Coordinates of C-alpha atoms and ligand atoms in Angstrom, one line a residue:
M1 CA 0.0 0.0 0.0
S2 CA 1.2 3.4 -0.8
A3 CA 0.7 6.7 0.9
D4 CA 2.0 8.4 -2.3
E5 CA -0.8 8.8 -4.8
T6 CA 1.6 9.3 -7.7
R7 CA 3.3 6.0 -7.3
T8 CA 1.5 3.6 -9.6
T9 CA 4.1 1.4 -11.2
Q10 CA 3.2 -1.7 -9.2
P11 CA -0.3 -2.7 -8.2
D12 CA -1.0 -3.2 -4.5
C13 CA -3.7 -5.7 -5.5
D14 CA -5.5 -7.0 -8.5
V15 CA -8.9 -5.6 -7.9
V16 CA -10.5 -2.9 -5.8
V17 CA -14.2 -3.3 -5.1
V18 CA -16.0 -0.2 -3.9
G19 CA -19.3 -1.0 -2.0
A20 CA -20.4 -4.0 -0.1
G21 CA -24.0 -4.5 -1.2
F22 CA -25.2 -7.3 -3.4
A23 CA -22.7 -6.7 -6.2
G24 CA -19.7 -5.8 -4.0
I25 CA -20.0 -8.9 -1.8
Y26 CA -20.3 -11.2 -4.8
A27 CA -17.4 -9.4 -6.6
L28 CA -15.1 -10.1 -3.7
W29 CA -16.1 -13.7 -3.7
R30 CA -15.5 -14.0 -7.4
A31 CA -12.1 -12.4 -7.0
R32 CA -11.2 -15.0 -4.3
Q33 CA -12.3 -17.8 -6.6
R34 CA -10.0 -16.6 -9.3
G35 CA -7.1 -16.3 -7.0
L36 CA -7.0 -12.5 -7.4
R37 CA -5.9 -10.2 -4.6
A38 CA -8.8 -7.9 -3.8
R39 CA -9.5 -5.0 -1.4
G40 CA -13.0 -3.8 -0.6
F41 CA -14.0 -0.4 0.7
E42 CA -17.4 0.4 2.2
R43 CA -18.5 3.8 3.6
A44 CA -20.9 2.1 6.1
S45 CA -19.9 0.2 9.2
D46 CA -21.3 -3.1 7.8
V47 CA -22.3 -4.8 4.6
G48 CA -25.7 -4.2 3.0
G49 CA -25.3 -1.2 0.7
T50 CA -28.8 0.3 0.1
W51 CA -30.1 -2.2 2.6
F52 CA -27.8 -0.9 5.3
W53 CA -28.8 2.7 5.0
N54 CA -32.5 2.6 4.3
A55 CA -33.5 1.4 7.7
Y56 CA -36.7 3.5 8.0
P57 CA -39.8 2.0 9.7
G58 CA -41.6 -0.2 7.2
A59 CA -38.6 -0.6 4.8
R60 CA -39.2 -3.8 2.8
C61 CA -38.3 -5.3 -0.5
D62 CA -41.1 -5.3 -3.1
V63 CA -39.6 -8.1 -5.1
E64 CA -40.3 -11.5 -3.6
S65 CA -37.3 -12.7 -1.5
Y66 CA -37.1 -16.0 -3.3
N67 CA -36.2 -13.9 -6.4
Y68 CA -34.2 -11.2 -4.6
A69 CA -31.3 -13.4 -3.4
Y70 CA -28.1 -14.9 -4.5
F71 CA -28.1 -18.2 -6.4
F72 CA -24.4 -18.6 -7.1
D73 CA -23.9 -21.0 -4.2
P74 CA -26.5 -23.8 -3.8
E75 CA -25.5 -24.2 -0.1
I76 CA -26.4 -20.6 0.6
V77 CA -29.8 -21.2 -1.0
R78 CA -30.3 -24.2 1.1
E79 CA -29.1 -22.7 4.4
W80 CA -31.0 -19.4 4.4
D81 CA -34.6 -19.4 5.4
W82 CA -36.6 -16.2 4.6
S83 CA -39.2 -15.5 7.2
D84 CA -41.3 -13.5 4.8
A85 CA -42.1 -13.7 1.1
C86 CA -41.1 -10.0 0.7
A87 CA -38.4 -9.5 3.4
A88 CA -38.0 -6.4 5.5
Q89 CA -34.8 -4.3 5.5
D90 CA -33.3 -5.8 8.6
E91 CA -33.7 -9.4 7.3
I92 CA -32.1 -8.5 4.0
Q93 CA -29.2 -6.9 5.7
R94 CA -28.8 -9.9 8.0
Y95 CA -28.9 -12.1 4.9
L96 CA -26.1 -10.1 3.2
R97 CA -24.0 -10.3 6.4
F98 CA -24.6 -14.1 6.4
V99 CA -23.5 -14.4 2.8
A100 CA -20.4 -12.2 3.3
E101 CA -19.4 -14.2 6.3
R102 CA -20.2 -17.5 4.6
C103 CA -18.0 -16.4 1.7
D104 CA -15.3 -15.1 4.1
V105 CA -15.1 -11.8 2.4
V106 CA -15.7 -9.6 5.4
K107 CA -12.0 -9.6 6.1
D108 CA -11.3 -8.1 2.7
I109 CA -13.4 -5.0 3.4
T110 CA -12.3 -1.8 5.0
F111 CA -15.5 -0.4 6.6
D112 CA -16.3 3.2 7.5
T113 CA -14.2 4.3 4.6
K114 CA -15.3 6.3 1.6
V115 CA -13.5 6.1 -1.7
L116 CA -12.8 9.7 -2.7
S117 CA -11.1 9.4 -6.0
A118 CA -10.0 7.0 -8.7
R119 CA -7.2 8.1 -11.0
Y120 CA -6.0 6.2 -14.1
D121 CA -2.3 6.1 -14.8
E122 CA -2.0 5.5 -18.6
T123 CA 1.6 4.6 -18.6
A124 CA 1.3 1.9 -16.0
G125 CA -2.3 0.9 -16.9
L126 CA -3.3 1.0 -13.3
W127 CA -5.9 2.7 -11.1
S128 CA -5.1 4.6 -7.9
I129 CA -7.9 4.5 -5.5
R130 CA -7.8 7.1 -2.7
T131 CA -9.9 6.7 0.4
S132 CA -11.1 8.9 3.3
G133 CA -8.8 6.8 5.5
G134 CA -5.8 8.4 3.9
E135 CA -4.9 5.3 1.9
T136 CA -4.1 5.1 -1.8
V137 CA -4.4 1.6 -3.2
V138 CA -3.1 0.8 -6.7
C139 CA -4.9 -1.9 -8.7
R140 CA -5.3 -3.3 -12.2
Y141 CA -9.1 -3.5 -12.1
A142 CA -11.5 -1.2 -10.3
I143 CA -15.1 -2.2 -9.7
L144 CA -17.4 0.5 -8.5
A145 CA -20.2 -1.5 -7.0
I146 CA -21.7 1.6 -5.5
G147 CA -25.4 1.0 -6.3
A148 CA -28.0 3.0 -8.2
L149 CA -29.8 4.5 -5.2
S150 CA -27.0 5.4 -2.8
D151 CA -26.6 9.1 -3.2
P152 CA -29.6 10.8 -1.4
K153 CA -31.0 13.9 -3.0
A154 CA -30.4 17.0 -1.0
P155 CA -33.9 18.5 -0.3
D156 CA -34.4 21.4 -2.7
I157 CA -36.6 23.4 -0.3
E158 CA -36.0 26.8 1.1
G159 CA -35.2 26.9 4.8
V160 CA -34.2 23.3 5.3
N161 CA -31.5 24.2 7.8
E162 CA -33.8 26.6 9.8
F163 CA -36.0 23.9 11.2
A164 CA -35.8 23.8 15.0
G165 CA -37.2 20.3 15.4
E166 CA -35.7 17.0 14.5
A167 CA -35.2 16.0 10.9
Y168 CA -34.6 12.4 9.6
Y169 CA -34.0 11.0 6.2
T170 CA -35.4 7.6 5.1
S171 CA -32.2 7.1 3.2
S172 CA -30.0 7.2 6.3
W173 CA -32.4 6.4 9.1
P174 CA -30.7 6.1 12.5
K175 CA -30.2 2.6 13.6
D176 CA -29.6 3.4 17.3
G177 CA -33.3 4.1 18.0
S178 CA -32.6 7.8 18.4
A179 CA -35.5 8.7 16.0
V180 CA -38.3 8.9 18.5
L181 CA -41.6 9.8 16.9
H182 CA -44.0 8.7 19.7
G183 CA -46.6 11.3 20.3
K184 CA -45.0 13.9 18.0
R185 CA -46.4 16.0 15.2
V186 CA -44.6 14.5 12.2
G187 CA -44.4 15.9 8.6
V188 CA -43.3 13.5 5.9
I189 CA -42.2 14.9 2.6
G190 CA -42.2 12.5 -0.3
T191 CA -44.6 9.7 -1.4
G192 CA -42.3 7.4 -3.4
S193 CA -41.7 3.8 -2.2
S194 CA -39.9 5.0 0.9
G195 CA -42.7 7.5 2.0
V196 CA -45.4 5.0 1.2
Q197 CA -43.8 2.3 3.3
A198 CA -42.9 4.6 6.2
I199 CA -46.1 6.7 6.5
P200 CA -48.3 3.9 7.9
E201 CA -45.6 2.9 10.5
I202 CA -45.1 6.5 11.5
A203 CA -48.9 6.9 11.8
K204 CA -48.9 4.1 14.4
I205 CA -46.9 6.1 16.9
A206 CA -47.1 9.8 16.0
S207 CA -49.9 12.1 17.4
E208 CA -50.4 13.8 14.0
V209 CA -49.0 13.0 10.6
F210 CA -48.9 15.5 7.7
V211 CA -48.0 13.9 4.4
F212 CA -46.6 16.5 1.9
Q213 CA -47.3 14.9 -1.5
R214 CA -46.1 16.5 -4.7
T215 CA -47.0 13.7 -7.0
A216 CA -49.4 10.9 -6.3
N217 CA -48.1 7.4 -7.0
Y218 CA -49.7 4.1 -8.0
V219 CA -49.9 1.9 -4.9
T220 CA -50.8 -1.8 -5.2
P221 CA -51.0 -4.6 -2.7
T222 CA -47.8 -6.4 -1.6
R223 CA -46.9 -10.0 -1.6
A224 CA -45.7 -10.0 1.9
G225 CA -46.6 -13.0 4.1
P226 CA -45.2 -16.4 4.8
M227 CA -43.1 -18.2 2.1
D228 CA -44.8 -21.0 0.3
P229 CA -43.0 -24.2 1.5
K230 CA -43.5 -25.9 -1.9
L231 CA -41.7 -23.0 -3.6
V232 CA -38.9 -23.1 -1.1
A233 CA -38.4 -26.9 -1.7
A234 CA -38.5 -26.3 -5.5
L235 CA -35.8 -23.6 -5.3
R236 CA -33.6 -25.7 -3.1
K237 CA -33.8 -28.6 -5.4
D238 CA -31.8 -27.0 -8.3
P239 CA -30.6 -23.5 -7.5
Q240 CA -28.3 -23.4 -10.5
A241 CA -31.2 -24.2 -12.9
T242 CA -33.2 -21.3 -11.2
R243 CA -30.2 -19.0 -11.7
R244 CA -30.1 -19.8 -15.4
A245 CA -33.8 -19.5 -15.7
F246 CA -33.8 -16.0 -14.1
R247 CA -31.4 -14.8 -16.8
D248 CA -33.7 -16.0 -19.5
T249 CA -36.6 -13.7 -18.4
Y250 CA -37.4 -10.1 -19.1
G251 CA -37.0 -8.9 -15.6
G252 CA -34.4 -11.2 -14.1
H253 CA -36.9 -13.1 -12.0
I254 CA -39.7 -15.5 -12.2
P255 CA -43.0 -14.1 -11.1
L256 CA -45.3 -16.3 -9.1
D257 CA -48.3 -15.5 -11.3
M258 CA -48.9 -13.6 -14.5
G259 CA -51.9 -13.3 -16.8
S260 CA -52.1 -16.1 -19.4
E261 CA -54.3 -14.1 -21.8
R262 CA -53.5 -11.2 -24.1
F263 CA -55.2 -7.8 -23.7
S264 CA -55.3 -7.5 -27.5
E265 CA -57.3 -10.8 -27.9
L266 CA -59.9 -10.1 -25.1
D267 CA -63.2 -8.3 -25.2
D268 CA -64.2 -5.8 -22.5
S269 CA -65.6 -8.4 -20.2
G270 CA -62.6 -10.6 -20.6
R271 CA -60.3 -7.7 -19.8
E272 CA -62.3 -6.9 -16.7
R273 CA -62.2 -10.5 -15.6
A274 CA -58.5 -10.7 -16.1
L275 CA -57.9 -7.5 -14.2
L276 CA -60.0 -8.6 -11.2
K277 CA -58.2 -11.9 -11.1
A278 CA -54.8 -10.3 -11.3
W279 CA -55.7 -7.8 -8.5
A280 CA -56.9 -10.6 -6.3
G281 CA -53.7 -12.6 -7.0
N282 CA -51.5 -9.5 -6.5
Y283 CA -50.0 -9.5 -10.0
I284 CA -51.8 -6.6 -11.5
A285 CA -48.7 -5.3 -13.3
L286 CA -48.7 -8.6 -15.3
A287 CA -52.4 -8.9 -15.7
F288 CA -52.0 -9.6 -19.4
R289 CA -49.2 -11.3 -21.4
D290 CA -49.0 -8.1 -23.5
A291 CA -49.3 -5.8 -20.5
Y292 CA -46.5 -3.7 -22.1
L293 CA -48.9 -2.4 -24.8
P294 CA -50.0 1.2 -24.3
E295 CA -53.7 0.2 -24.4
A296 CA -53.2 -2.6 -21.9
N297 CA -51.2 -0.3 -19.7
A298 CA -54.0 2.3 -19.9
A299 CA -56.5 -0.3 -18.7
I300 CA -54.3 -1.4 -15.9
S301 CA -53.6 2.2 -14.8
E302 CA -57.4 3.0 -14.8
F303 CA -58.2 -0.2 -12.9
I304 CA -55.6 0.6 -10.2
R305 CA -56.8 4.1 -9.8
Q306 CA -60.3 2.8 -9.2
R307 CA -59.2 0.3 -6.6
M308 CA -57.0 2.9 -4.9
G309 CA -59.9 5.4 -4.7
E310 CA -62.2 2.8 -3.1
Q311 CA -59.9 2.3 -0.2
V312 CA -60.0 5.9 1.0
T313 CA -63.1 7.2 2.7
D314 CA -62.7 11.0 2.3
L315 CA -63.5 12.0 -1.3
W316 CA -61.1 14.9 -1.5
T317 CA -58.3 12.7 -0.1
A318 CA -59.1 9.8 -2.4
E319 CA -59.1 12.0 -5.5
H320 CA -55.7 13.5 -4.5
L321 CA -54.1 10.2 -3.6
V322 CA -54.9 8.7 -7.0
P323 CA -52.3 9.4 -9.8
W324 CA -53.8 11.1 -12.8
D325 CA -50.8 12.6 -14.4
H326 CA -48.8 9.5 -15.5
P327 CA -49.4 5.9 -16.6
Y328 CA -48.6 3.0 -14.3
G329 CA -44.9 2.2 -14.5
G330 CA -43.9 5.8 -15.6
K331 CA -42.6 6.3 -12.1
R332 CA -41.5 3.5 -9.8
P333 CA -44.8 2.1 -8.6
C334 CA -45.2 1.5 -4.9
Q335 CA -46.6 -1.4 -3.0
S336 CA -48.4 -1.4 0.4
D337 CA -51.4 -3.0 2.0
V338 CA -51.8 -0.2 4.5
Y339 CA -50.8 3.1 3.0
L340 CA -54.1 4.2 1.6
Q341 CA -56.1 3.1 4.6
A342 CA -53.7 5.1 6.8
F343 CA -55.4 8.2 5.5
N344 CA -58.7 7.0 6.9
Q345 CA -57.4 7.8 10.4
P346 CA -58.3 11.2 11.8
H347 CA -54.7 12.1 12.7
V348 CA -53.3 11.5 9.2
H349 CA -53.6 14.4 6.8
L350 CA -52.7 14.7 3.1
I351 CA -51.3 18.1 2.0
A352 CA -51.5 18.1 -1.8
L353 CA -48.6 20.3 -2.9
T354 CA -50.1 20.5 -6.4
E355 CA -52.7 22.8 -4.8
T356 CA -50.8 24.3 -1.9
P357 CA -47.0 24.0 -2.6
I358 CA -44.4 24.3 0.1
E359 CA -43.1 27.8 0.3
R360 CA -40.4 27.1 2.9
I361 CA -39.4 25.3 6.0
V362 CA -39.5 27.6 9.1
P363 CA -38.2 26.9 12.6
G364 CA -41.6 25.7 13.8
G365 CA -42.7 23.6 10.8
I366 CA -43.6 23.8 7.1
T367 CA -45.2 26.8 5.4
T368 CA -47.3 26.1 2.3
T369 CA -49.1 28.7 0.3
A370 CA -52.2 28.1 2.5
E371 CA -50.8 27.8 6.0
T372 CA -48.0 27.1 8.4
I373 CA -48.2 23.6 9.8
P374 CA -46.5 23.3 13.2
L375 CA -44.2 20.2 13.4
D376 CA -41.9 18.5 15.9
V377 CA -40.2 16.3 13.3
I378 CA -39.7 16.3 9.5
V379 CA -39.1 13.1 7.7
Y380 CA -37.5 13.5 4.3
A381 CA -38.5 10.7 1.9
T382 CA -37.3 12.7 -1.0
G383 CA -35.3 10.1 -2.9
F384 CA -32.0 9.9 -4.6
D385 CA -29.7 11.4 -7.2
A386 CA -30.2 8.1 -8.9
I387 CA -27.8 6.0 -11.0
S388 CA -25.3 8.7 -12.0
G389 CA -25.3 10.4 -8.6
P390 CA -23.1 7.7 -6.9
V391 CA -20.7 7.8 -9.8
F392 CA -20.2 11.6 -9.5
A393 CA -19.7 11.3 -5.7
I394 CA -16.2 9.8 -6.6
D395 CA -13.7 12.0 -8.4
I396 CA -12.9 9.8 -11.4
L397 CA -10.2 10.7 -13.9
G398 CA -9.5 8.4 -16.8
M399 CA -7.2 8.6 -19.9
K400 CA -5.6 12.0 -20.6
G401 CA -7.0 13.3 -17.3
Q402 CA -10.5 13.2 -18.6
S403 CA -13.1 13.3 -15.8
M404 CA -16.2 11.2 -15.5
K405 CA -18.2 14.4 -14.6
D406 CA -17.2 15.9 -17.9
T407 CA -17.8 12.7 -19.9
W408 CA -21.3 12.4 -18.5
A409 CA -22.1 16.1 -18.5
D410 CA -25.0 15.5 -20.9
G411 CA -26.1 12.3 -19.2
P412 CA -24.5 8.9 -18.8
V413 CA -22.8 7.2 -21.7
N414 CA -21.3 3.7 -21.6
Y415 CA -21.4 0.3 -23.4
L416 CA -23.5 -2.6 -22.0
G417 CA -24.1 -0.6 -18.8
T418 CA -20.7 -1.4 -17.4
M419 CA -17.7 0.3 -19.1
V420 CA -17.0 3.9 -20.2
Q421 CA -14.8 4.9 -23.1
G422 CA -11.6 6.6 -21.8
F423 CA -11.8 4.7 -18.5
P424 CA -10.1 1.4 -19.2
N425 CA -10.5 -1.6 -16.8
L426 CA -13.0 0.4 -14.7
F427 CA -16.3 -1.3 -14.2
L428 CA -19.6 0.2 -13.1
P429 CA -22.1 -2.5 -12.2
S430 CA -25.7 -1.4 -11.3
S431 CA -25.1 1.8 -13.2
A432 CA -26.7 3.5 -16.2
M433 CA -28.0 1.8 -19.3
S434 CA -28.2 -1.6 -17.7
P435 CA -31.5 -3.3 -16.7
S436 CA -30.8 -2.0 -13.2
V437 CA -33.7 -0.7 -11.3
L438 CA -36.3 -2.1 -13.7
S439 CA -35.0 -5.6 -13.2
N440 CA -34.3 -7.8 -10.2
M441 CA -31.2 -6.1 -8.8
A442 CA -29.9 -9.3 -7.1
T443 CA -29.9 -11.2 -10.4
L444 CA -28.3 -8.2 -12.1
A445 CA -25.6 -8.1 -9.5
E446 CA -24.7 -11.7 -10.1
Q447 CA -24.9 -11.4 -13.9
Q448 CA -22.8 -8.2 -14.1
I449 CA -20.2 -9.4 -11.7
D450 CA -20.0 -12.7 -13.6
F451 CA -19.6 -10.7 -16.9
I452 CA -16.9 -8.5 -15.3
F453 CA -14.9 -11.3 -13.9
D454 CA -15.2 -13.3 -17.2
T455 CA -13.9 -10.2 -18.9
I456 CA -11.0 -10.0 -16.4
E457 CA -10.2 -13.6 -17.0
W458 CA -10.2 -13.0 -20.8
L459 CA -7.8 -10.0 -20.2
D460 CA -5.5 -12.0 -18.0
Q461 CA -5.4 -14.8 -20.6
H462 CA -4.6 -12.3 -23.4
G463 CA -1.5 -10.7 -21.8
R464 CA -3.5 -8.2 -19.6
P465 CA -4.3 -5.6 -22.2
R466 CA -6.5 -2.7 -21.2
L467 CA -10.1 -2.6 -22.4
H468 CA -12.6 0.2 -23.0
P469 CA -15.6 0.6 -25.3
R470 CA -15.4 2.2 -28.7
P471 CA -17.2 5.5 -29.1
E472 CA -19.5 4.1 -31.7
S473 CA -20.4 1.2 -29.3
Q474 CA -21.5 3.8 -26.7
R475 CA -23.5 5.7 -29.3
H476 CA -25.2 2.5 -30.4
W477 CA -26.0 1.5 -26.8
R478 CA -27.5 4.9 -26.0
E479 CA -29.7 4.6 -29.1
E480 CA -30.7 1.1 -28.1
T481 CA -31.6 2.3 -24.6
L482 CA -33.7 5.1 -26.0
R483 CA -35.3 2.7 -28.6
Y484 CA -36.5 0.4 -25.9
A485 CA -37.5 3.3 -23.6
E486 CA -39.8 4.6 -26.3
R487 CA -41.7 1.3 -26.2
R488 CA -42.3 1.5 -22.4
P489 CA -45.5 3.4 -21.6
G490 CA -44.7 6.7 -19.9
A491 CA -40.9 6.2 -19.8
L492 CA -40.1 9.3 -21.8
T493 CA -43.2 11.4 -20.9
T494 CA -43.2 11.1 -17.1
K495 CA -41.0 13.2 -14.8
S496 CA -39.2 10.4 -12.9
W497 CA -35.8 9.7 -11.4
Y498 CA -35.3 7.1 -14.2
S499 CA -34.5 10.0 -16.4
G500 CA -33.0 12.4 -13.8
A501 CA -36.1 14.6 -13.7
N502 CA -36.1 14.7 -9.8
I503 CA -32.9 16.6 -9.7
P504 CA -33.0 20.3 -10.8
G505 CA -30.5 20.8 -13.7
K506 CA -29.8 17.1 -14.2
P507 CA -29.8 16.2 -17.9
R508 CA -32.9 14.4 -18.9
V509 CA -31.7 11.0 -20.2
F510 CA -33.6 7.8 -19.7
M511 CA -31.0 5.8 -17.8
V512 CA -32.4 2.2 -17.7
Y513 CA -32.1 -0.4 -20.4
C514 CA -35.5 -1.8 -21.0
G515 CA -34.6 -4.4 -23.7
G516 CA -35.0 -7.2 -21.1
F517 CA -32.6 -9.2 -19.0
Q518 CA -32.2 -12.0 -21.5
R519 CA -31.3 -9.8 -24.4
Y520 CA -28.9 -7.8 -22.1
N521 CA -27.2 -11.0 -20.9
E522 CA -26.9 -12.4 -24.4
T523 CA -25.5 -9.1 -25.8
C524 CA -22.8 -9.0 -23.0
Y525 CA -21.7 -12.6 -23.6
A526 CA -21.8 -12.2 -27.4
E527 CA -19.1 -9.5 -27.0
L528 CA -17.0 -11.8 -24.9
E529 CA -17.3 -14.8 -27.2
R530 CA -16.3 -12.7 -30.2
G531 CA -13.3 -11.2 -28.5
F532 CA -14.8 -7.8 -27.6
P533 CA -15.3 -6.3 -31.1
G534 CA -17.3 -3.3 -29.5
Y535 CA -14.3 -2.4 -27.4
E536 CA -10.8 -1.2 -28.0
V537 CA -8.3 -3.7 -26.7
M538 CA -5.1 -1.8 -26.0
G539 CA -1.8 -3.6 -25.6
S540 CA -0.2 -4.5 -22.3
P541 CA 1.3 -1.5 -20.6
Ligands
NA7_1 P1 -38.5 8.5 -4.9 O1 -39.2 7.4 -5.5 O2 -37.6 9.4 -5.7 O3 -39.6 9.4 -4.1 C1 -39.2 10.7 -3.6 C2 -40.5 11.4 -3.3 O4 -40.1 12.7 -2.7 C3 -41.4 11.7 -4.5 O5 -42.7 11.6 -4.0 C4 -41.0 13.1 -4.8 O6 -42.0 13.8 -5.5 C5 -40.8 13.7 -3.4 N1 -40.0 14.9 -3.4 C6 -38.7 15.1 -3.8 N2 -38.3 16.3 -3.6 C7 -39.4 17.0 -3.2 C8 -39.6 18.4 -2.8 N3 -38.7 19.3 -2.9 N4 -40.9 18.7 -2.4 C9 -41.8 17.8 -2.3 N5 -41.7 16.5 -2.6 C10 -40.5 16.1 -3.0 O7 -37.6 8.0 -3.7 P2 -37.9 6.8 -2.7 O8 -36.8 6.8 -1.6 O9 -39.3 6.8 -2.2 O10 -37.7 5.5 -3.5 C11 -36.5 5.3 -4.2 C12 -36.4 3.9 -4.6 O11 -35.8 3.2 -3.4 C13 -37.6 3.1 -4.8 O12 -38.1 3.2 -6.1 C14 -37.2 1.7 -4.5 O13 -36.6 1.1 -5.6 C15 -36.3 1.9 -3.4 P3 -42.1 13.8 -7.1 O14 -42.5 12.5 -7.5 O15 -40.6 14.1 -7.6 O16 -43.0 14.9 -7.5

């Protein structure tokens, strides 16, 4: 290890892995399997990534746990018992700790340490990774497994620092029990997945809850509940087959149920019957085999709006909790069995910011255009600078001193969602232009880390050249991402964090590849099998 950032002639290790969530843990294990020397850095005090930080009350995965898990090791599949079909945050974090210990990678990770910068030395073909602990580690391959939703959005509201009460963020909820909301007047800003999950829990203990909603969201029932023992037995029988099967799906997971009929082939009564069945079975998003068609999506959206409205007793509140401005799936839809009903309690109040926007936060509460609401606590559930935010949080300089910030000034560019031209041997799993947040992130973590380590193996077998995408490959990939986004209802017309619209001044680029997991996986491996024609392979340093 070197204290001198400029010394890059000899690597301290083969691989540096930044982040210890799903992708980072698996990356360290893969490095070990290949006999590579690896160092991991994690800014938290434990593994978990997103699941470490988002410890707010009610935090839960909305992908079923049998899908949202590792499958690389059949023993892990057989040893871990999920207590719930959709596990809560603390259980997922315990699971990730279990896997990290089982794989013996905890000792490779330096915790409580941020990576500040990554600098590429073109002559040596090595990366220098500088940390908040004052260390500089030189490596051949850098893997930034930093997640897509790990850079909280700073609240863009006047007076945030003037509030005299307590303020908490769902994205960094205190784990020491110091957030005491019992009997308090609590304001919650934000009604995305985090707000929707947290609000009913906060309502159980607060004396008054004021929900500041800028945009209403689709809320459908969850699949939480006990795991089906037959399903558990089936998964344990052949985990490797399950793993392969996941990669051959559109979303990287196998839904329990989905509609068997096509919207386009049904008459009105058939459509209504299919929608009712899907709602009862909790698979409304997949009510039809062709649910991706705009007409099918419109029918699903309208059906959900009706079901949502029925659950809320007060007419004004019901009308304002129902999303009218975007189709289902345009924004990340939410799941909850108790959110809408929470507003039927007399102490839970909806403040519709479409009618009475927040003017500013004042020492005693929140002032809207209509009134000042006195508060003891403000909970910010205001989301993240998604996908590109975590990348910008590290000062990354590639070839010719080119910075990632400049390279992505007009929005992210990369090839196959993992590598950027001018940044050789730097890998960005879970980042832009991959199936990322529109797929099963656990399957994606395994797929991308496999692809990255299969790429590293290829490089090692070919004299360790340096690899980065060709500019034309990046242009092609951006066009492909846009082409598939155009087919997704609401993707390009809705203001969502998928396209950076939640961050003032952020370029509006749809950042998720919607061509499907199977196509994505096959495209990645076609590159590898053909010797990386879409990349520039530069000779050994
Ligand atoms: P989201 O989905 O980005 O939700 C953030 C919410 O905060 C959303 O309702 C925003 O309204 C609202 N927001 C953000 N800034 C403001 C201001 N200034 N004033 C009022 N309201 C505001 O983040 P989550 O944490 O809920 O979920 C992120 C993902 O984590 C989730 O999809 C899961 O994958 C896990 P807007 O819609 O922008 O009008």
